[in-house]
Short mmCIF file of C-alpha atoms in Angstrom, two decimals:
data_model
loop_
_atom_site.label_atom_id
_atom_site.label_comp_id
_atom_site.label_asym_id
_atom_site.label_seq_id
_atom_site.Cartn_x
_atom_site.Cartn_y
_atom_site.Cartn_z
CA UNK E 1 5.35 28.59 182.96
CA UNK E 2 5.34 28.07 179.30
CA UNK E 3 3.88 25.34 177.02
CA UNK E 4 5.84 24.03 174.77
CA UNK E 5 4.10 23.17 171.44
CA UNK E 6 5.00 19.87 169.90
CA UNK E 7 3.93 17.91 166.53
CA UNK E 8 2.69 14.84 167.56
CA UNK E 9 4.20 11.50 165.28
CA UNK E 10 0.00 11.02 164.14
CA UNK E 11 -0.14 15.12 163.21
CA UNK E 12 3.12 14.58 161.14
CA UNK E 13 2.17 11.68 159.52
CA UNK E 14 -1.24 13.30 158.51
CA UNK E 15 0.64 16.32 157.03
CA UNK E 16 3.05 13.89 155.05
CA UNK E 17 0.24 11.93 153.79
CA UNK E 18 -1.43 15.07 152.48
CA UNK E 19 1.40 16.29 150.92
CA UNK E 20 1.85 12.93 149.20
CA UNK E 21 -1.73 13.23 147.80
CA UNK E 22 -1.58 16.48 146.77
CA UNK E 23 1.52 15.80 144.72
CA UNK E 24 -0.17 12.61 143.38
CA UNK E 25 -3.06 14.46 142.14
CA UNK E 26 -1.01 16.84 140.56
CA UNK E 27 1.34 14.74 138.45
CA UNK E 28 -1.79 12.74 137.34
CA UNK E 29 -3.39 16.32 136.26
CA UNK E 30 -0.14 17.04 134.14
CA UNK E 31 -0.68 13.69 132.53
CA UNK E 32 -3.86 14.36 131.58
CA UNK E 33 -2.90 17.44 129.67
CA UNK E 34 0.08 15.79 128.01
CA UNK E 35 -2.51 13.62 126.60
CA UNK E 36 -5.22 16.57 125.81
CA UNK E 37 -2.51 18.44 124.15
CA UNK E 38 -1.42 15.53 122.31
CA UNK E 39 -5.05 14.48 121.15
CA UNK E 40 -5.37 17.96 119.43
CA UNK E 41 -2.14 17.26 117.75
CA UNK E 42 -3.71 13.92 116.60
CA UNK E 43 -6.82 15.61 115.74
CA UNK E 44 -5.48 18.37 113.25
CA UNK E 45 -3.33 15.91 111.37
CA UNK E 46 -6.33 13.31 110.50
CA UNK E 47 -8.57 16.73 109.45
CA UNK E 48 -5.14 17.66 107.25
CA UNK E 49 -4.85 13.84 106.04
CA UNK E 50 -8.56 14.31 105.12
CA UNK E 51 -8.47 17.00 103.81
CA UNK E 52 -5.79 16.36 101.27
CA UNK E 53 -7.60 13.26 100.24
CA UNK E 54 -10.43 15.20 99.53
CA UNK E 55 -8.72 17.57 97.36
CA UNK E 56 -7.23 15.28 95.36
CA UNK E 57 -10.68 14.04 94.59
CA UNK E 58 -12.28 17.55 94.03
CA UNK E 59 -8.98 18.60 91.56
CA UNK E 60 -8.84 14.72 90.39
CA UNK E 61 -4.96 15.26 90.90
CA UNK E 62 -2.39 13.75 92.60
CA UNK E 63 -1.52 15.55 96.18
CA UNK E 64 0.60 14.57 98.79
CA UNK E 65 1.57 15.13 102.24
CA UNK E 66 5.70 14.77 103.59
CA UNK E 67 6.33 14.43 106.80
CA UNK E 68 9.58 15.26 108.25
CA UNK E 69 10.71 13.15 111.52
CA UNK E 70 13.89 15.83 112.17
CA UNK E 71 11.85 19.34 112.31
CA UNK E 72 8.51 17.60 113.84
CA UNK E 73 6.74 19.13 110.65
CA UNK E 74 4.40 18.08 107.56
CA UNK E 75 3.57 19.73 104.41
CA UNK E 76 1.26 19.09 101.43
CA UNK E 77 1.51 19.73 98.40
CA UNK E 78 0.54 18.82 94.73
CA UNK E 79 2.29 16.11 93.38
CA UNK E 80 2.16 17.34 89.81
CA UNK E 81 4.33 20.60 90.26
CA UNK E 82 5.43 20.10 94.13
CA UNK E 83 2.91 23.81 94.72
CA UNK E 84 1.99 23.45 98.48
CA UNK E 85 -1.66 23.21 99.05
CA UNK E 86 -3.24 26.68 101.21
CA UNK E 87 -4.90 25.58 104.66
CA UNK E 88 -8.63 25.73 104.32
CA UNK E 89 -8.45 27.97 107.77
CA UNK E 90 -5.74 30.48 107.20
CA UNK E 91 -5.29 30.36 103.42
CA UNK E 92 -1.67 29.67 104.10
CA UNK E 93 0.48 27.28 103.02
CA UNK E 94 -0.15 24.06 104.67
CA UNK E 95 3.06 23.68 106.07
CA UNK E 96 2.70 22.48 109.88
CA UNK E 97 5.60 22.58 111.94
CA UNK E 98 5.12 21.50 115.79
CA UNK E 99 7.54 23.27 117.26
CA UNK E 100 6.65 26.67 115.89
CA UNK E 101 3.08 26.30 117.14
CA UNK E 102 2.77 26.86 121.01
CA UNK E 103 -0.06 24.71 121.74
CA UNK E 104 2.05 21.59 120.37
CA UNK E 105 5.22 22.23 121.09
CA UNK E 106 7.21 19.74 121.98
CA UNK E 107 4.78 17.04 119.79
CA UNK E 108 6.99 14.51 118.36
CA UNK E 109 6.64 12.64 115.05
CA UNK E 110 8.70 9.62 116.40
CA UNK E 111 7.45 7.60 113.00
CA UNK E 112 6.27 7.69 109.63
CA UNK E 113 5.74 4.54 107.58
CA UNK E 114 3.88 4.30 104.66
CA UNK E 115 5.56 1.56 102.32
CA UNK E 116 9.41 2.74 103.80
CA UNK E 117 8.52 6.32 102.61
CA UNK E 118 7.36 9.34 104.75
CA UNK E 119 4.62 10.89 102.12
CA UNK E 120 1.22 9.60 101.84
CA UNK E 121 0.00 10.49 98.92
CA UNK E 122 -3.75 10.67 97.27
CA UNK E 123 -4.95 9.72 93.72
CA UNK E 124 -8.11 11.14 91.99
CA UNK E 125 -9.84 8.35 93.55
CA UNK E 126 -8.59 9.25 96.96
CA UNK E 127 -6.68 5.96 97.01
CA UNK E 128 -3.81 5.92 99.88
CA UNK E 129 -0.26 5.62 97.82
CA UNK E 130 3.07 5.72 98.94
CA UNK E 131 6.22 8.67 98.34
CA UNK E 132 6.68 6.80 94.84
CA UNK E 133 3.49 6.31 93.90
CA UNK E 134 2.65 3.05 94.62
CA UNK E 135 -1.09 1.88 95.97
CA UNK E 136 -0.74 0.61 99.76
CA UNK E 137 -0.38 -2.93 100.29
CA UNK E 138 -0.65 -2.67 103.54
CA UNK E 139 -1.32 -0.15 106.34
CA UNK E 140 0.52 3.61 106.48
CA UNK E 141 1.69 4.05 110.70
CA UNK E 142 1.99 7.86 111.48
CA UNK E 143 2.89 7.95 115.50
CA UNK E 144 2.93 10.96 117.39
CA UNK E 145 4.33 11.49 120.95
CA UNK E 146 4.28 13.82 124.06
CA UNK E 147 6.04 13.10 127.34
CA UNK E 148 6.09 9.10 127.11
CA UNK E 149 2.65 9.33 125.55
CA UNK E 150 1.66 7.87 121.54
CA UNK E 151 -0.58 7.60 119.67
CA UNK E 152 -0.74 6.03 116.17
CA UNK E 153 -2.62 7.02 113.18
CA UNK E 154 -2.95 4.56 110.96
CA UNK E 155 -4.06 4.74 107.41
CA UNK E 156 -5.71 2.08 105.71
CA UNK E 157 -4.62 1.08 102.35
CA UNK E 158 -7.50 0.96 99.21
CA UNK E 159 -10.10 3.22 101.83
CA UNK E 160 -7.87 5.40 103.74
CA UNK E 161 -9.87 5.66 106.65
CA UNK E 162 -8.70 6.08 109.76
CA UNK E 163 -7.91 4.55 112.92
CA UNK E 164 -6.07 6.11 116.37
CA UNK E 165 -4.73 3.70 118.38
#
């Protein structure tokens, strides 16, 4: 005579619950790379906002960055004679556009506010002003998002520095 093999209710119960955690630990692993990617994202657009400021300091000229909510893309540029600025790194312009970069695709610029404008500009000083050339009264919001995940760069007016929230 033959056996017949059988899954007992506690052996199928075990195999469901281990399934279930597996799957858990999975989606919360995507999450946390949603959030890497978008922290490097984050990362090279304060090091460009920086940067720009300190041009305009070095060149004691006006430069500017415009960001574009449409085409997920930035670009700055001298205020003077609109020339785009070269990227310390590649010597290119520095003309970022998220969706033509595979490591932050799918980045969103969801909003730009700095005074109702989208450029942030810099004085000789390195003085936050806004796309007409006004000094901030208050703080510049730049937010960035990546599958239900934002962060917000904020830009403080007189200093410029910094804050992620």
């Amino acid at each position: 005579m033959r056996k017949k093999k059988y899954f007992t209710i506690l052996e199928l119960i075990m195999v469901i619950t281990i399934i279930g955690i597996l799957i858990l630990l999975v989606t919360v692993r995507f999450n946390v790379f949603y959030s890497i990617k978008l922290q490097g994202a984050v990362k090279k657009l304060v090091q460009d906002i920086k940067y720009v400021q300190t041009v305009a300091i070095t060149t004691k000229d006006n430069y500017a960055l415009s960001f574009n909510t449409t085409e997920e893309s930035y670009q700055a540029y001298k205020v003077s004679d609109g020339s785009l600025l070269k990227d310390p790194y590649t010597h290119q312009p520095l003309n970022v556009n998220f969706n033509n970069i595979s490591q932050y695709q799918g980045i969103d610029i969801s909003s730009v506010d700095f005074e109702g404008t989208s450029i942030l500009q810099f004085n000789w000083r390195g003085t936050p002003l806004d796309g007409g050339g006004n000094i901030l009264r208050r703080e510049g919001r730049i937010v960035l998002s990546y599958q239900g995940i934002n962060f917000t760069i904020v830009v403080s007016p007189q200093t410029a520095s910094i804050i992620i929230q």
